[in-house]
CSV table of C-alpha atoms in Angstrom, one decimal:
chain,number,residue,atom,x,y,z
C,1,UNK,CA,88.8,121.0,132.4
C,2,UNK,CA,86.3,118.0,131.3
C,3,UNK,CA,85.7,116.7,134.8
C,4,UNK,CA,85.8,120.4,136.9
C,5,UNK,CA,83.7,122.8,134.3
C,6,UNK,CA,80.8,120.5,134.2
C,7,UNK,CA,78.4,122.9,132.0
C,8,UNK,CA,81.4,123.3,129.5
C,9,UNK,CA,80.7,121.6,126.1
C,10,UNK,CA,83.5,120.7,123.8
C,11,UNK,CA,84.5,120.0,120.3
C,12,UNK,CA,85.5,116.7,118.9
C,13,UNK,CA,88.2,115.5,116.6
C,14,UNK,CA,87.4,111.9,115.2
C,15,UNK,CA,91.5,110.3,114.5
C,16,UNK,CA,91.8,107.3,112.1
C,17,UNK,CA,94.3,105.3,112.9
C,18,UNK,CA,96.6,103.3,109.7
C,19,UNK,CA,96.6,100.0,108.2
C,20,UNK,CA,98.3,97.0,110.5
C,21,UNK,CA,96.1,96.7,112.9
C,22,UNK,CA,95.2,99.6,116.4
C,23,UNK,CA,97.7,101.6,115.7
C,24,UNK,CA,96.5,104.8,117.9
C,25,UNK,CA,99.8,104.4,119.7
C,26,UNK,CA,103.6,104.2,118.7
C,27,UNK,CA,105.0,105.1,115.6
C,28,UNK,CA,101.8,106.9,114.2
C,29,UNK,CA,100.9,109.0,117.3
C,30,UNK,CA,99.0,109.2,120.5
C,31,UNK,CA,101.7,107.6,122.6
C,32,UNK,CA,102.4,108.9,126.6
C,33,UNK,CA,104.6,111.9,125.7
C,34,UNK,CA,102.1,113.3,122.6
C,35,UNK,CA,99.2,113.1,124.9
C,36,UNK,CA,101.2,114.7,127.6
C,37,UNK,CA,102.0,117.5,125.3
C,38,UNK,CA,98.6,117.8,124.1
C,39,UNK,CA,97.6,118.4,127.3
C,40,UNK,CA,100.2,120.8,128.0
C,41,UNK,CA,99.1,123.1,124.5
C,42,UNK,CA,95.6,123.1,126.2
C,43,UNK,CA,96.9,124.2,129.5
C,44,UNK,CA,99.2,126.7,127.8
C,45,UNK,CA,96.1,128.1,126.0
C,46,UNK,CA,97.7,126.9,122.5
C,47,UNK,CA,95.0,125.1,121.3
C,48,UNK,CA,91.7,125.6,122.4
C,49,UNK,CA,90.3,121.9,124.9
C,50,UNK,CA,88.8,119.6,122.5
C,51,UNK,CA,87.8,115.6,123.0
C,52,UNK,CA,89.8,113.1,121.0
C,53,UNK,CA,88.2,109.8,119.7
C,54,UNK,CA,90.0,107.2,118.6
C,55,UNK,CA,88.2,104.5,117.2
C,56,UNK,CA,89.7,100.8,116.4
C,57,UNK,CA,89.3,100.6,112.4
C,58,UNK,CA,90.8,97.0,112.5
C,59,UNK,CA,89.9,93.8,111.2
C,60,UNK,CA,91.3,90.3,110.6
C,61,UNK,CA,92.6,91.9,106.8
C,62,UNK,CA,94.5,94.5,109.1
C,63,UNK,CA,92.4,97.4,107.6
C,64,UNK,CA,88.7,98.1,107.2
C,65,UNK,CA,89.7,101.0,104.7
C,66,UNK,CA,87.1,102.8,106.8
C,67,UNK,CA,84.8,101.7,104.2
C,68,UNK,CA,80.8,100.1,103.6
C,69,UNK,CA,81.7,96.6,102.4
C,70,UNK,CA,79.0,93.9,102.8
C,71,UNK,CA,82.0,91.4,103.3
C,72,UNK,CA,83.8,93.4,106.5
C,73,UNK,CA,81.4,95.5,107.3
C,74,UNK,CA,79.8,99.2,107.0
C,75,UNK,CA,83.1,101.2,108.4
C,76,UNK,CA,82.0,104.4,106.6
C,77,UNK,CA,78.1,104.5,108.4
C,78,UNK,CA,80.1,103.4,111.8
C,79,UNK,CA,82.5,106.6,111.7
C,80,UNK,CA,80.4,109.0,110.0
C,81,UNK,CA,77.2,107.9,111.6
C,82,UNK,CA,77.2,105.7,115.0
C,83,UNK,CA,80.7,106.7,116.6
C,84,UNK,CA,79.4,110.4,116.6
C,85,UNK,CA,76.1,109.5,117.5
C,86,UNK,CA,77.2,107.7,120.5
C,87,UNK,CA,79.8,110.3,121.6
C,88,UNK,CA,77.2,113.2,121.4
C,89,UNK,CA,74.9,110.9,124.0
C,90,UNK,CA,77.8,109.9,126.1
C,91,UNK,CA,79.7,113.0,126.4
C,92,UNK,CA,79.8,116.7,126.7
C,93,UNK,CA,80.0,117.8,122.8
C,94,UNK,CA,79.1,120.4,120.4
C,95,UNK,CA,77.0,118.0,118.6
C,96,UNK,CA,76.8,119.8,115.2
C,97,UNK,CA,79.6,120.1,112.0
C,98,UNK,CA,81.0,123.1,113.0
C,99,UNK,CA,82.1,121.4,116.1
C,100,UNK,CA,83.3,118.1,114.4
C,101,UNK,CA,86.9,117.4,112.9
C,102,UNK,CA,88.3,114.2,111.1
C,103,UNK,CA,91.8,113.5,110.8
C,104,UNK,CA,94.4,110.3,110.1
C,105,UNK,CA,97.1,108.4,109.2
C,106,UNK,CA,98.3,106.6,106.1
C,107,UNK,CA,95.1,104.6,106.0
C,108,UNK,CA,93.1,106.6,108.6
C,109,UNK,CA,94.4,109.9,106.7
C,110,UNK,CA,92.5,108.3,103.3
C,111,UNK,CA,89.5,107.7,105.1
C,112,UNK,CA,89.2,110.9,107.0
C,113,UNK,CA,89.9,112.6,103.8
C,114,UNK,CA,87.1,110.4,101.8
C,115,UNK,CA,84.5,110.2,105.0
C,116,UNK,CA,84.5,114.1,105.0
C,117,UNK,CA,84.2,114.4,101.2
C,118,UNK,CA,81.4,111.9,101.3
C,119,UNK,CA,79.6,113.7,105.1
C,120,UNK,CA,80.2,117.4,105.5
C,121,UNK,CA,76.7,117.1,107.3
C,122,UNK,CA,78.8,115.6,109.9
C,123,UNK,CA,82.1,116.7,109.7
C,124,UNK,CA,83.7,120.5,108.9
C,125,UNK,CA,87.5,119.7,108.7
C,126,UNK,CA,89.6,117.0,107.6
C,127,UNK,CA,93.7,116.8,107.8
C,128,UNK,CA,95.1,113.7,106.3
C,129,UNK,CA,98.8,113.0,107.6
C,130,UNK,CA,100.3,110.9,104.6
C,131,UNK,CA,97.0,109.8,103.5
C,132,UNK,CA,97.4,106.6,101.5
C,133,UNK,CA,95.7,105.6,98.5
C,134,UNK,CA,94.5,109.5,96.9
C,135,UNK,CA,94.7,108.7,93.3
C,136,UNK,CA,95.7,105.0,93.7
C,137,UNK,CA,95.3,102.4,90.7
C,138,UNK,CA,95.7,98.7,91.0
C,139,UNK,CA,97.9,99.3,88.9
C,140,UNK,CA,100.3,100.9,90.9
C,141,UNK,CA,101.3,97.6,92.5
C,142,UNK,CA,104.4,95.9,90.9
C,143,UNK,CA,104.4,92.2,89.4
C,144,UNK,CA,106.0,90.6,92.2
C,145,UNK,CA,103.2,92.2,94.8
C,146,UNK,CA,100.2,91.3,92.3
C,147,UNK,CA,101.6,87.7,91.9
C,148,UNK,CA,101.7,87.1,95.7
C,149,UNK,CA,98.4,88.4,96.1
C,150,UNK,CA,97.3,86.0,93.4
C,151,UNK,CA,99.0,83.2,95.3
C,152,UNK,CA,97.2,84.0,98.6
C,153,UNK,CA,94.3,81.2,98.5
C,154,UNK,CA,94.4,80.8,102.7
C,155,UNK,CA,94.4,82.2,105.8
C,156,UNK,CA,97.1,80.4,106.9
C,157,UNK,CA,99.2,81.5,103.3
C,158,UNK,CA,97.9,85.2,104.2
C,159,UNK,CA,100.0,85.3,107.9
C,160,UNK,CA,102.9,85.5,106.5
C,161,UNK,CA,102.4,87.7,103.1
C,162,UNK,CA,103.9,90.6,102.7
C,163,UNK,CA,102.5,94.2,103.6
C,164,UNK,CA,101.5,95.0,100.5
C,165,UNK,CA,100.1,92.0,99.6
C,166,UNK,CA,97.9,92.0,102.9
C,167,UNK,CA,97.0,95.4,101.2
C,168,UNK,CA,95.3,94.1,98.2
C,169,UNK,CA,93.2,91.5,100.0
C,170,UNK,CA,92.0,93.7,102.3
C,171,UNK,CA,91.7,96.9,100.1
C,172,UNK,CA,89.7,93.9,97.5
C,173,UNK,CA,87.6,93.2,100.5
C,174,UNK,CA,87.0,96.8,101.1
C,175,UNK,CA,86.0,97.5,97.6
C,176,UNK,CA,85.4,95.0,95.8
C,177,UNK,CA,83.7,92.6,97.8
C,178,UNK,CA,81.8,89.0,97.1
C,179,UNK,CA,80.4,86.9,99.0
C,180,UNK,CA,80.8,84.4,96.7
C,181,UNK,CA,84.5,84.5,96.8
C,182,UNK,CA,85.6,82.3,99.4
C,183,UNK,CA,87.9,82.3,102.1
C,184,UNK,CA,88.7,86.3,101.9
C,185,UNK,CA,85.5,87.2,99.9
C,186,UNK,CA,86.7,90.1,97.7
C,187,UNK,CA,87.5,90.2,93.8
C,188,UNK,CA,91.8,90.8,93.0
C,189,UNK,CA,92.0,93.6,90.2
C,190,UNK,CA,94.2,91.1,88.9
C,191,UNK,CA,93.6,87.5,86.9
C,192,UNK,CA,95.7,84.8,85.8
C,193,UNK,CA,95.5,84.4,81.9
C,194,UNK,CA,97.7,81.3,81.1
C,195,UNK,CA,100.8,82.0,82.3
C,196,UNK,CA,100.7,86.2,82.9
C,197,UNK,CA,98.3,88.4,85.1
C,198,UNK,CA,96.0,91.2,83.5
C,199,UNK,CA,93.7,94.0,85.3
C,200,UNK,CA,90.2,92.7,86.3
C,201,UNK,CA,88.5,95.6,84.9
C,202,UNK,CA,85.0,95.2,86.6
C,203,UNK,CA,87.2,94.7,90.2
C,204,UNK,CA,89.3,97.6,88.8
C,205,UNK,CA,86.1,99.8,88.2
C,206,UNK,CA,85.4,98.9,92.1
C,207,UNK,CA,88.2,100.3,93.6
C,208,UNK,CA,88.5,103.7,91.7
C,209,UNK,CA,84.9,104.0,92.6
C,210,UNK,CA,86.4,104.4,96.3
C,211,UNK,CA,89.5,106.3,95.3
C,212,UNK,CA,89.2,110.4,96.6
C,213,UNK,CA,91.4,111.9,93.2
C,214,UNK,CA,88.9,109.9,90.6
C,215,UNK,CA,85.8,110.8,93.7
C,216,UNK,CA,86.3,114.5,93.7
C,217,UNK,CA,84.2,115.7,90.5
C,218,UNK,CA,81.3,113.7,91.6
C,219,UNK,CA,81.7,115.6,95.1
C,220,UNK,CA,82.6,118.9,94.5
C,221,UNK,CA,79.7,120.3,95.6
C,222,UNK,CA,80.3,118.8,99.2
C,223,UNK,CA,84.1,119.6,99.3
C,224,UNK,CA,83.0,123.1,98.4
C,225,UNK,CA,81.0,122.9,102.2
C,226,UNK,CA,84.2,121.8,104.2
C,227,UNK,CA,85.4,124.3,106.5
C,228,UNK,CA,89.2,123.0,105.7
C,229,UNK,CA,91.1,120.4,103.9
C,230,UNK,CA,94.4,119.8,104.2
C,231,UNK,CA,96.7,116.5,103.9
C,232,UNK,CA,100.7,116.4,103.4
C,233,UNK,CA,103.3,114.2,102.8
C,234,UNK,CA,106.8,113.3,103.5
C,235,UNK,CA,110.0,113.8,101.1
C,236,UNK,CA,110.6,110.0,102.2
C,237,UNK,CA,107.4,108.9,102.6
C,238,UNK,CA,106.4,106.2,100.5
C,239,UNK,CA,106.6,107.4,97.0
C,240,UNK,CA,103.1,106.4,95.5
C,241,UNK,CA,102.1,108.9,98.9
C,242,UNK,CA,103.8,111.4,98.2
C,243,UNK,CA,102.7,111.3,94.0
C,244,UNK,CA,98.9,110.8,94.8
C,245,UNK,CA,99.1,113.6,97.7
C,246,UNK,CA,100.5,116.3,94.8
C,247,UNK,CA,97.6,114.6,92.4
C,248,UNK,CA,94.7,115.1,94.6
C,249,UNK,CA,96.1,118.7,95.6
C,250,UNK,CA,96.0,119.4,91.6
C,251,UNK,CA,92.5,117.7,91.2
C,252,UNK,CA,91.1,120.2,94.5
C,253,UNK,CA,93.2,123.0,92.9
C,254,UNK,CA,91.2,122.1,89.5
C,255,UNK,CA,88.0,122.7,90.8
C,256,UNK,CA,88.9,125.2,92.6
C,257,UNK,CA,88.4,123.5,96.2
C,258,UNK,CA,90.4,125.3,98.6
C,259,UNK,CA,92.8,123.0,100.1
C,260,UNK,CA,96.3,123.0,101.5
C,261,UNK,CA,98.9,120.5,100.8
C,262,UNK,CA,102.5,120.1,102.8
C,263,UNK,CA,105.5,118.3,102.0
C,264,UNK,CA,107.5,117.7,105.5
C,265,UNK,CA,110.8,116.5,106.0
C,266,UNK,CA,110.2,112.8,106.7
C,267,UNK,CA,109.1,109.5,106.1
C,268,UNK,CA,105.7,107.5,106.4
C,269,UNK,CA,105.7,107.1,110.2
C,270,UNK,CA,108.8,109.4,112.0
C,271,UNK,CA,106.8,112.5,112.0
C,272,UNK,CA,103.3,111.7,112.8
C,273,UNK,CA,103.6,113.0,116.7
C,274,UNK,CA,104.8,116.4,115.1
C,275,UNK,CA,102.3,116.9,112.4
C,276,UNK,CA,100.0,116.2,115.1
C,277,UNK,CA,101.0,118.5,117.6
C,278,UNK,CA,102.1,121.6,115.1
C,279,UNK,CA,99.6,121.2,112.1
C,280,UNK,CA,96.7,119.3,113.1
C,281,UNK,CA,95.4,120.0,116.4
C,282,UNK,CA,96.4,123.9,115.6
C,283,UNK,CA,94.2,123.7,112.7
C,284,UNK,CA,91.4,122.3,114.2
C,285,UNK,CA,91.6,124.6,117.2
C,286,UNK,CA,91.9,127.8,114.6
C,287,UNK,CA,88.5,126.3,112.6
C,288,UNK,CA,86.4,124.6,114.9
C,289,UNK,CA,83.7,126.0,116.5
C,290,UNK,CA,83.7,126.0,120.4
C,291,UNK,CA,80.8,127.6,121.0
């Protein structure tokens, strides 16, 4: 009804797309048929007519981590700050929190979930679908992984690293970085002593500053102003996913932050059109404001 009930104003849901690259399409959601079906649940009167953003969170790491870093970038003041900015100029919105919803994948469901907690002035609701990275430690990463990541002195050795390895870098560059630091400019949690690798505890400090389970106490107050949290995770998903998602839910349950926390039937990226279409948009319909 955008383009024929030209006095009609609309919320927004802000989606955050996961780590590889623009991945608003494919195997974590928003491809032909989910839009087609989106439209249909409007049409049908199942969910109420909303605009969808989608901005590209991507960098050469792969992932911004939707985070301020002075080595890739202020990702956090761009999402929370100049995408809604310029949509409420641009286009017919409710320009106010109660109107405003943030939601993602993997690592768009980690910085939806974080962006929220850190801006309810902006946003109301937040629905992470497999967030990564809740109550994450560098630790988490096995020997193998740390030791590639270590290895990684070039561009041209980072092409053909591992996923998880590409992880590090660009999570170091996220949260850790230095300019100083040359050619990816971010600190490892990791050294080299001798012959064996031990935690950099000042980089290590850095990235549980950005990490929402160890973030929560410091933000309570905000969470407490959010309209709705929820996040879930799949019984195949990755496990350190599906560990962090029943952490944070404890932490929130702590204290006493309402939130709701799923376990699905399914892996990192198979169900990400259904969550989608039967948990987010209905729960952003149900607590957004359209008025």
């Amino acid at each position: 009804g955008y383009n024929t009930q030209l006095k009609k104003r609309y919320p927004v849901i802000y989606w955050l797309h996961g780590f590889g690259g623009t991945k608003n399409t494919g195997d974590t959601g928003w491809d032909s048929d989910l839009i087609n079906t989106v439209s249909k649940l409007i049409n049908s009167g199942t969910i109420k007519p909303v605009i969808i953003v989608m901005p590209d969170g991507s960098n050469r790491f792969g992932g911004s981590m939707y985070t301020n870093s002075i080595t890739t970038g202020n990702w956090e003041d761009f999402i929370a700050y100049e995408l809604p900015k310029y949509i409420d100029a641009n286009y017919r919105t409710l320009a106010k929190p109660a109107s405003r919803g943030i939601a993602g994948h993997s690592m768009g469901g980690y910085g939806a979930i974080k962006i929220a907690m850190k801006h309810p002035d902006i946003f109301s609701a937040v629905y992470g679908t497999s967030p990564c990275c809740m109550a994450q430690s560098p630790a988490d990463f096995n020997q193998k992984i740390i030791e590639a990541a270590l290895a990684t002195k070039s561009w041209e050795t980072w092409e053909t690293a591992g996923f998880f390895t590409k992880a590090i870098i660009a999570q170091s560059a996220a949260y850790a970085p230095n300019p100083g630091n040359p050619p990816f400019y971010g600190d490892l949690p990791y050294q080299l002593k001798g012959d064996t690798t031990d935690v950099s505890e000042k980089a290590k400090a850095k990235w549980l500053a950005n990490i929402p389970s160890w973030m929560a106490d410091q933000y309570n107050s905000n969470l407490l102003k959010l309209q709705a949290i929820a996040f879930d995770a799949g019984t195949k998903d990755i496990p350190d996913i599906l560990r962090d998602g029943k952490y944070f839910h404890e932490t929130l349950n702590r204290i006493k932050v309402q939130n709701t926390f799923e376990i699905f039937d399914g892996g990192h990226n198979d169900k990400v059109n259904e969550r989608i279409e039967t948990k987010i948009l209905p729960l952003f319909s149900k607590v957004l404001s359209d008025k």
